[in-house]
Backbone as XML, in Angstrom:
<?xml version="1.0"?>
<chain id="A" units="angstrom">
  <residue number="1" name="UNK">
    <atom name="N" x="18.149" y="-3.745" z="19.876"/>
    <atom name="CA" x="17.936" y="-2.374" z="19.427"/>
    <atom name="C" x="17.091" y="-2.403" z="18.163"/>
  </residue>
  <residue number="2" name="UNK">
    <atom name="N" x="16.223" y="-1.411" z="18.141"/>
    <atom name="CA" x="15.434" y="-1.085" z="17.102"/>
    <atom name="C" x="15.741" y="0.117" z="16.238"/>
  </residue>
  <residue number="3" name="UNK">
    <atom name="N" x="15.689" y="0.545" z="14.835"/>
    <atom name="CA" x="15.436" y="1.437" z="14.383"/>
    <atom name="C" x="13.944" y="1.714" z="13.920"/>
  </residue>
  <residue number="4" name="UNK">
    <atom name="N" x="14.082" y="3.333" z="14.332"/>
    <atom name="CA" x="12.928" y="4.144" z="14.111"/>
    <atom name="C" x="12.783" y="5.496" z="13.640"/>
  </residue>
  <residue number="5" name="UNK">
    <atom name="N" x="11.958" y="6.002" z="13.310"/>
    <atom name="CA" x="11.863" y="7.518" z="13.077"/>
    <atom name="C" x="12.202" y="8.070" z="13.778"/>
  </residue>
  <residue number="6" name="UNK">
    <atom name="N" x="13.134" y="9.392" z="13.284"/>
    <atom name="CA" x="13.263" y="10.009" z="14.885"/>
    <atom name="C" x="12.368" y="10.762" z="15.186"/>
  </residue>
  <residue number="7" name="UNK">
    <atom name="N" x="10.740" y="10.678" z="15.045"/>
    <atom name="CA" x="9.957" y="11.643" z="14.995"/>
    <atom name="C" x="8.920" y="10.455" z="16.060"/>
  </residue>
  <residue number="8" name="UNK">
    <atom name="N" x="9.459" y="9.389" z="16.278"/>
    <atom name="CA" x="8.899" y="8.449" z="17.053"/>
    <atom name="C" x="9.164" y="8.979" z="18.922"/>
  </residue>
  <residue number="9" name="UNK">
    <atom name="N" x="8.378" y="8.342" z="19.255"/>
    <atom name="CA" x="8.150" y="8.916" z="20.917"/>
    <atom name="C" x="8.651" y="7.854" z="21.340"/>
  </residue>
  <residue number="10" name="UNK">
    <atom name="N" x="9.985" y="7.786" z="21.942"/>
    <atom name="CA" x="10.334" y="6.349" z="22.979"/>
    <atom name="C" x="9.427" y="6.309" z="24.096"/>
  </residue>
  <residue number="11" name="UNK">
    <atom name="N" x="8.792" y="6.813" z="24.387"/>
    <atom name="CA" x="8.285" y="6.806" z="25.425"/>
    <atom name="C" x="7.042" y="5.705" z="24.932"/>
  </residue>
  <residue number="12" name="UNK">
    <atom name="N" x="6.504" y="6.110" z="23.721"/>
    <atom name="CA" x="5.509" y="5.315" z="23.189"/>
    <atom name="C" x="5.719" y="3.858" z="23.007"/>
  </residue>
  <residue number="13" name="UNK">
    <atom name="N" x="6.810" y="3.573" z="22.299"/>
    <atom name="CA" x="8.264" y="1.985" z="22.187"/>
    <atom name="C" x="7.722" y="1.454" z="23.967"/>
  </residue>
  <residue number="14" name="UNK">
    <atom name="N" x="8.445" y="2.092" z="24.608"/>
    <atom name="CA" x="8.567" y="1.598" z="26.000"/>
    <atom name="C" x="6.986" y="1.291" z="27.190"/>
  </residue>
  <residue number="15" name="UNK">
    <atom name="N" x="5.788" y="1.640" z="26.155"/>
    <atom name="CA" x="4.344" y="1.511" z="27.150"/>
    <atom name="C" x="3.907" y="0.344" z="26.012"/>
  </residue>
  <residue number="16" name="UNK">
    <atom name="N" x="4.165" y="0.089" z="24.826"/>
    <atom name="CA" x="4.272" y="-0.946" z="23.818"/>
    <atom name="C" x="4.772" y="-2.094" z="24.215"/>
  </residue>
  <residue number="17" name="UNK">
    <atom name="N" x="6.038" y="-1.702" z="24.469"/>
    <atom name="CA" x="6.250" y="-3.197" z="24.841"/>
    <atom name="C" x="6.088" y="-3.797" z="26.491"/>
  </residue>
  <residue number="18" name="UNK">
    <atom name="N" x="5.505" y="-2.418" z="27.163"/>
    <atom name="CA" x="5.433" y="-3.051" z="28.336"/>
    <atom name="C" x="4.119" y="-3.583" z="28.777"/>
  </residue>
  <residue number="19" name="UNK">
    <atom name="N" x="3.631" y="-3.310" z="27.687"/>
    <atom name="CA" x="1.956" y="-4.481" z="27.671"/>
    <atom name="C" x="1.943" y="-5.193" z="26.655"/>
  </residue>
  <residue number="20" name="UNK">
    <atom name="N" x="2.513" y="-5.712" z="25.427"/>
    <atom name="CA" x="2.948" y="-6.372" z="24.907"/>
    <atom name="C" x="2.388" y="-8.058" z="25.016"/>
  </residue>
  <residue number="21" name="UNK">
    <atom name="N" x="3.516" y="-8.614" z="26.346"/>
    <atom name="CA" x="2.806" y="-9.672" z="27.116"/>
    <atom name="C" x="2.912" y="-9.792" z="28.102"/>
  </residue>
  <residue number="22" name="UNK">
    <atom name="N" x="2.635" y="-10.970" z="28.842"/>
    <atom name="CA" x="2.538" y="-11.130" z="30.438"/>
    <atom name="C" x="3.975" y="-11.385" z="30.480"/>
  </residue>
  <residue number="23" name="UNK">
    <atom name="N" x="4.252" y="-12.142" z="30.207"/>
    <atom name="CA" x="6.218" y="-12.172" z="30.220"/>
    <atom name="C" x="6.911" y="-10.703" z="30.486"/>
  </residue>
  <residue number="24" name="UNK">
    <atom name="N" x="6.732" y="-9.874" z="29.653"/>
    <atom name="CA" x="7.828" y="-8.648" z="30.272"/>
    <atom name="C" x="7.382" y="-7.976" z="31.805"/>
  </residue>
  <residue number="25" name="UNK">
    <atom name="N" x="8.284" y="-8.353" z="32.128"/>
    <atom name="CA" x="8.813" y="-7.743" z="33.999"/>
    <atom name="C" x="8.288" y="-6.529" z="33.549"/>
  </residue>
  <residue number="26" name="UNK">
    <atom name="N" x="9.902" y="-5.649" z="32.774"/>
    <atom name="CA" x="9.925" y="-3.945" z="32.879"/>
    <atom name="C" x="10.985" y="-3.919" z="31.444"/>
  </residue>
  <residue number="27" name="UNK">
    <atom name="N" x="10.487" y="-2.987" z="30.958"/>
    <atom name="CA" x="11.372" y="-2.223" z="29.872"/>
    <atom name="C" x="12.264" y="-1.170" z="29.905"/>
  </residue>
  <residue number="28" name="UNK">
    <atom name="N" x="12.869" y="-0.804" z="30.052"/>
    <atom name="CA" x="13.826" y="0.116" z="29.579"/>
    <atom name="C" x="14.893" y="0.575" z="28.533"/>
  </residue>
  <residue number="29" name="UNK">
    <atom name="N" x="15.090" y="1.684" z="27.810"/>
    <atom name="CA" x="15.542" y="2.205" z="27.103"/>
    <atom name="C" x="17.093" y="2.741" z="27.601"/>
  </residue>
  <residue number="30" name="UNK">
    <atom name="N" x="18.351" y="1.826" z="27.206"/>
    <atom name="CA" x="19.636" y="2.174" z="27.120"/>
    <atom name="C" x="20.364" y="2.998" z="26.788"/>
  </residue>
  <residue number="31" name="UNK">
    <atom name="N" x="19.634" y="3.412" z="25.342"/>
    <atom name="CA" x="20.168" y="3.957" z="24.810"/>
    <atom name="C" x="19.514" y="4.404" z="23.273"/>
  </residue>
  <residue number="32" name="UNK">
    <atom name="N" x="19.688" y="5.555" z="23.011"/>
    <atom name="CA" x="19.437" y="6.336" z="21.750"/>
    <atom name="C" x="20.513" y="6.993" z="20.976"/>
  </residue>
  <residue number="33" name="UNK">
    <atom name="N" x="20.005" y="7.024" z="19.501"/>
    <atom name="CA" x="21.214" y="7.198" z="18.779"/>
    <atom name="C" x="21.058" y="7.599" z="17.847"/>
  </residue>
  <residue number="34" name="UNK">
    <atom name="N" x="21.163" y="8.678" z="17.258"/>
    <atom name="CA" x="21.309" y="9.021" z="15.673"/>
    <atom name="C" x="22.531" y="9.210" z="14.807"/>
  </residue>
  <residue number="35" name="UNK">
    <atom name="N" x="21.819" y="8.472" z="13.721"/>
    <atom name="CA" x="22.869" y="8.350" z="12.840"/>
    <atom name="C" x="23.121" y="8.239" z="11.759"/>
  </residue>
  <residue number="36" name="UNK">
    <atom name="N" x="23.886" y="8.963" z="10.440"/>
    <atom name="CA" x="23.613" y="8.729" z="9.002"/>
    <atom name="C" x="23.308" y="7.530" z="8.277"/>
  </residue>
  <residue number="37" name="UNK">
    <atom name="N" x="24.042" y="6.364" z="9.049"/>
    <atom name="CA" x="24.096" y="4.983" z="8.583"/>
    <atom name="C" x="22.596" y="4.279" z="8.912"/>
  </residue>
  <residue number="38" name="UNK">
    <atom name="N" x="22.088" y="4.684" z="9.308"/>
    <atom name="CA" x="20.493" y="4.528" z="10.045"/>
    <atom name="C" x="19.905" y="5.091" z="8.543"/>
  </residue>
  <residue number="39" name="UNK">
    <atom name="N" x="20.015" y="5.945" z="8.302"/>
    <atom name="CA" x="19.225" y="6.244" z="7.336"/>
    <atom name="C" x="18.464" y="8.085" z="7.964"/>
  </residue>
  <residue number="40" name="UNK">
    <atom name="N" x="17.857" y="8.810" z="6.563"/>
    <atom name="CA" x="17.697" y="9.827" z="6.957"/>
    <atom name="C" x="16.150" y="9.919" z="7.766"/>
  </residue>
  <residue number="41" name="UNK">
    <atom name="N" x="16.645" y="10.796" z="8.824"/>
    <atom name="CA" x="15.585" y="10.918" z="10.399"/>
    <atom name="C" x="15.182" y="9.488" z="10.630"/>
  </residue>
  <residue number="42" name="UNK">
    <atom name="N" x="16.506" y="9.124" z="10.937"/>
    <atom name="CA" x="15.884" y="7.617" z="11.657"/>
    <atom name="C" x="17.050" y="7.554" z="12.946"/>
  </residue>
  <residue number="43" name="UNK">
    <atom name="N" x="16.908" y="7.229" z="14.090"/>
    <atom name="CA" x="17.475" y="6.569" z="15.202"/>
    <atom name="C" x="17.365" y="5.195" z="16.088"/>
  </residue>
  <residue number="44" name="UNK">
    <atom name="N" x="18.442" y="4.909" z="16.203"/>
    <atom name="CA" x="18.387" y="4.002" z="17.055"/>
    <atom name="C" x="18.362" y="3.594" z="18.708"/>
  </residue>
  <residue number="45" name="UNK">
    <atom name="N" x="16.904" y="2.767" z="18.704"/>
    <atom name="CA" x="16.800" y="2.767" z="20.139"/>
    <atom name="C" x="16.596" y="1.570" z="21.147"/>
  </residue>
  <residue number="46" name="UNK">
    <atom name="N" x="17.913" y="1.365" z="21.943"/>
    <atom name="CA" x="18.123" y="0.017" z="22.330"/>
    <atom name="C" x="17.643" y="-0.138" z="23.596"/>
  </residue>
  <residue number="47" name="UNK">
    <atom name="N" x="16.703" y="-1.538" z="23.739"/>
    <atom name="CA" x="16.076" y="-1.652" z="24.829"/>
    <atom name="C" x="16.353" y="-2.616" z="25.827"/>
  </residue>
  <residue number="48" name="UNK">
    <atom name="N" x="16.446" y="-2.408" z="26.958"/>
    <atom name="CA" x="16.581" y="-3.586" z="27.872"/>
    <atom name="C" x="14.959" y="-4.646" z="28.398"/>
  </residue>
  <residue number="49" name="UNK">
    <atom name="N" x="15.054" y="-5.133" z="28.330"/>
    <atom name="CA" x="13.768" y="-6.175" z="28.287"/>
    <atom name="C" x="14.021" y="-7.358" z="28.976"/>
  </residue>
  <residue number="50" name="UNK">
    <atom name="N" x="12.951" y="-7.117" z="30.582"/>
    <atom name="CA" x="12.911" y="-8.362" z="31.252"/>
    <atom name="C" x="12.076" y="-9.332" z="31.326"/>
  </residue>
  <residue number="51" name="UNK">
    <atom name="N" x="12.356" y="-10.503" z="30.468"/>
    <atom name="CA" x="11.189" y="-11.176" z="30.374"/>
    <atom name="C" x="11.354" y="-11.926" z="31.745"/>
  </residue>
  <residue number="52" name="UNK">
    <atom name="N" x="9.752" y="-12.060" z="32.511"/>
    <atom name="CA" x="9.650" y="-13.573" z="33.736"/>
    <atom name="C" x="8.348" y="-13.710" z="33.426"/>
  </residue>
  <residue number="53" name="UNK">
    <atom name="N" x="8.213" y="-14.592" z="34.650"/>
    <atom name="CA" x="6.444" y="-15.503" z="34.833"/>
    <atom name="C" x="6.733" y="-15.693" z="36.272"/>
  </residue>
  <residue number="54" name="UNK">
    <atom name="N" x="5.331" y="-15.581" z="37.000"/>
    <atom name="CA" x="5.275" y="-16.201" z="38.189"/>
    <atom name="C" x="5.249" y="-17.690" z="38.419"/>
  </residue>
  <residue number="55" name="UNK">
    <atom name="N" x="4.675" y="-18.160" z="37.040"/>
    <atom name="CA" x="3.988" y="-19.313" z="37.468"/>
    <atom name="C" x="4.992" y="-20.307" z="36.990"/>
  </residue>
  <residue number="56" name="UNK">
    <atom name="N" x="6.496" y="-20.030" z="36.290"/>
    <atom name="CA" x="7.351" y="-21.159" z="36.090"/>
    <atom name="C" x="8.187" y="-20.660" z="35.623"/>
  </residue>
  <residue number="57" name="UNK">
    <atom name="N" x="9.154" y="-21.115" z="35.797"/>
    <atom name="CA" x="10.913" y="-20.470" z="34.794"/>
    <atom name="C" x="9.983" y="-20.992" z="33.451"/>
  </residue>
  <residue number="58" name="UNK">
    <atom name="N" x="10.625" y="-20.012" z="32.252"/>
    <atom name="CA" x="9.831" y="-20.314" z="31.232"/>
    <atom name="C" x="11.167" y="-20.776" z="30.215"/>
  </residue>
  <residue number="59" name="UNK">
    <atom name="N" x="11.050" y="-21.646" z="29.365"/>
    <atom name="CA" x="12.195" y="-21.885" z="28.887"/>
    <atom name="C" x="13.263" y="-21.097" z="27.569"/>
  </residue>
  <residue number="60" name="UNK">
    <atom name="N" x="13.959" y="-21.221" z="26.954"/>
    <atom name="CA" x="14.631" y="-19.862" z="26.242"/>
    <atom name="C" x="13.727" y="-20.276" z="24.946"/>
  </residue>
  <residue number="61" name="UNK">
    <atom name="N" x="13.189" y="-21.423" z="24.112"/>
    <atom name="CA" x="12.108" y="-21.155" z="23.057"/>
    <atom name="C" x="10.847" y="-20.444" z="23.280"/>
  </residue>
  <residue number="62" name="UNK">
    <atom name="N" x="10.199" y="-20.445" z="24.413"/>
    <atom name="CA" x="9.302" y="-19.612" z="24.693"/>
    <atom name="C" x="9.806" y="-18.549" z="24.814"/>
  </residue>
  <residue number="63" name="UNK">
    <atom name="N" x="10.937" y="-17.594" z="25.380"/>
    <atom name="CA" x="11.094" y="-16.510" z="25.443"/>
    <atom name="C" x="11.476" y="-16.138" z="23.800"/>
  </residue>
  <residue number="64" name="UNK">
    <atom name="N" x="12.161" y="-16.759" z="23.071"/>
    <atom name="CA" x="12.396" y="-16.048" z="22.123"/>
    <atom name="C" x="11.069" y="-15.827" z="21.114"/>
  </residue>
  <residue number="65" name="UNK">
    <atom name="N" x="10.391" y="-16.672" z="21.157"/>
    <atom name="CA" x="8.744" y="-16.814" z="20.385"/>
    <atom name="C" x="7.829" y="-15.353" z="20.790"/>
  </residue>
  <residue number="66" name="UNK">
    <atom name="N" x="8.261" y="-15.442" z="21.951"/>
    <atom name="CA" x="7.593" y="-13.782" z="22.614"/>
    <atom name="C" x="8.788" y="-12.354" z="21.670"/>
  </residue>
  <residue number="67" name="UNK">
    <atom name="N" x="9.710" y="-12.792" z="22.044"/>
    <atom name="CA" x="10.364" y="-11.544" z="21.508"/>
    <atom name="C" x="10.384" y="-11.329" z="20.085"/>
  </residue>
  <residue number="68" name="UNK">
    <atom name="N" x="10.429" y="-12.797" z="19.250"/>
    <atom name="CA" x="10.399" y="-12.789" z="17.892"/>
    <atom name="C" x="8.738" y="-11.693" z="17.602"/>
  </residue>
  <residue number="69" name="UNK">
    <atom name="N" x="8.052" y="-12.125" z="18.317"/>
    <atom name="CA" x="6.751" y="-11.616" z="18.096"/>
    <atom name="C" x="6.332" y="-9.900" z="18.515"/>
  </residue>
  <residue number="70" name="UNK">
    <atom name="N" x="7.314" y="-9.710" z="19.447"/>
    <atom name="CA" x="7.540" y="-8.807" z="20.198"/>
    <atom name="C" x="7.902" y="-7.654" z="18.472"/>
  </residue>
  <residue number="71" name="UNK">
    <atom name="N" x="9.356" y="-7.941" z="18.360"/>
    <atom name="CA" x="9.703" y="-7.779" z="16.870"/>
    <atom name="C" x="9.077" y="-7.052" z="15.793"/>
  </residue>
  <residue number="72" name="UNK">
    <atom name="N" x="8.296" y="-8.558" z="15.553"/>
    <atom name="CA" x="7.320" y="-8.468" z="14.768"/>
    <atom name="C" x="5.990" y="-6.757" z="14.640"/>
  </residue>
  <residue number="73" name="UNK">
    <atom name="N" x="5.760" y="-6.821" z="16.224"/>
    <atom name="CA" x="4.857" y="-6.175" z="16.154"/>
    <atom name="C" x="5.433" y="-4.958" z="16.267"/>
  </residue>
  <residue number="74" name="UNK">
    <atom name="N" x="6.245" y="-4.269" z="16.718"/>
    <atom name="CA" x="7.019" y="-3.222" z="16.408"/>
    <atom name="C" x="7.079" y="-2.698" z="14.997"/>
  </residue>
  <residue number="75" name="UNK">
    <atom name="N" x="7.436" y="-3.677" z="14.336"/>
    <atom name="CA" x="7.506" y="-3.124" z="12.895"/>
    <atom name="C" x="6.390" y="-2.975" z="12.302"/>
  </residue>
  <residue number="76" name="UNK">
    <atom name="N" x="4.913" y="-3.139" z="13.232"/>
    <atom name="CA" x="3.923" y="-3.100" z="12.451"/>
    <atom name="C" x="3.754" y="-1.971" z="12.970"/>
  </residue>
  <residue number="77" name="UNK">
    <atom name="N" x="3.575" y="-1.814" z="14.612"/>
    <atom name="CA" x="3.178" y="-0.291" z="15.123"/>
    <atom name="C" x="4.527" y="0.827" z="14.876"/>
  </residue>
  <residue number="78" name="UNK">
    <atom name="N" x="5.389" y="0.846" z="14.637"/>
    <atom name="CA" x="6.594" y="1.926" z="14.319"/>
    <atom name="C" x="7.030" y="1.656" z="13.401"/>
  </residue>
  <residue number="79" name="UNK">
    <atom name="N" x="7.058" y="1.031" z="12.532"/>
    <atom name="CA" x="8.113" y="0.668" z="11.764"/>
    <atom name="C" x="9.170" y="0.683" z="11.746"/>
  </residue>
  <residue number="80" name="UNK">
    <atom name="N" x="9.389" y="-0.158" z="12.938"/>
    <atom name="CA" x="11.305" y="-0.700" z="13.313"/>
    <atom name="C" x="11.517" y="-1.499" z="13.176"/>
  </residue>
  <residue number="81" name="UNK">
    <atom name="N" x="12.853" y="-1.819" z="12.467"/>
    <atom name="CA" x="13.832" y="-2.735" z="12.023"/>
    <atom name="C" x="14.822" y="-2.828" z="13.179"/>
  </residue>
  <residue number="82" name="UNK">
    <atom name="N" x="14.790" y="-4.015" z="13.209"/>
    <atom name="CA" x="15.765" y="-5.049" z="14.105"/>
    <atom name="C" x="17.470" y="-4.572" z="13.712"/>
  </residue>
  <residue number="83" name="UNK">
    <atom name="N" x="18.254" y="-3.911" z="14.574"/>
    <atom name="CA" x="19.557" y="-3.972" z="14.626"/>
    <atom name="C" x="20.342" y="-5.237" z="15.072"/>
  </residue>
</chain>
């Protein structure tokens, strides 16, 4: 889960990370949430994320290197913080 503005478009989160990289299958959004502890107009929005490859089971350091990066770039295009 990420926090974000709540003035942010999940819809936008979810075409982000679904070109992102060749690894994510499909994205989906679980769940949304607002909340004082978030901070003011900010929500939280938790994603389901399938990473594969055709071309080989990929191993769990490569997947996390994608998601760490994945992460990463979120907080550059939305400015979301990692729950």
């Amino acid at each position: 889960a990420v926090v974000v503005s709540t003035s942010t478009d999940v819809k936008q989160i979810i075409e982000y990370v679904d070109n992102f990289h060749p690894f994510v299958e499909y994205v989906t959004v679980f769940d949304e949430f607002v909340s004082p502890k978030f901070g003011d107009h900010k929500k939280s929005v938790a994603l389901h994320i399938l990473y594969s490859s055709a071309e080989r089971t990929r191993t769990q350091p490569e997947i996390e290197e994608v998601h760490t990066e994945l992460i990463k770039g979120l907080g550059h295009s939305f400015e979301a913080v990692s729950r």
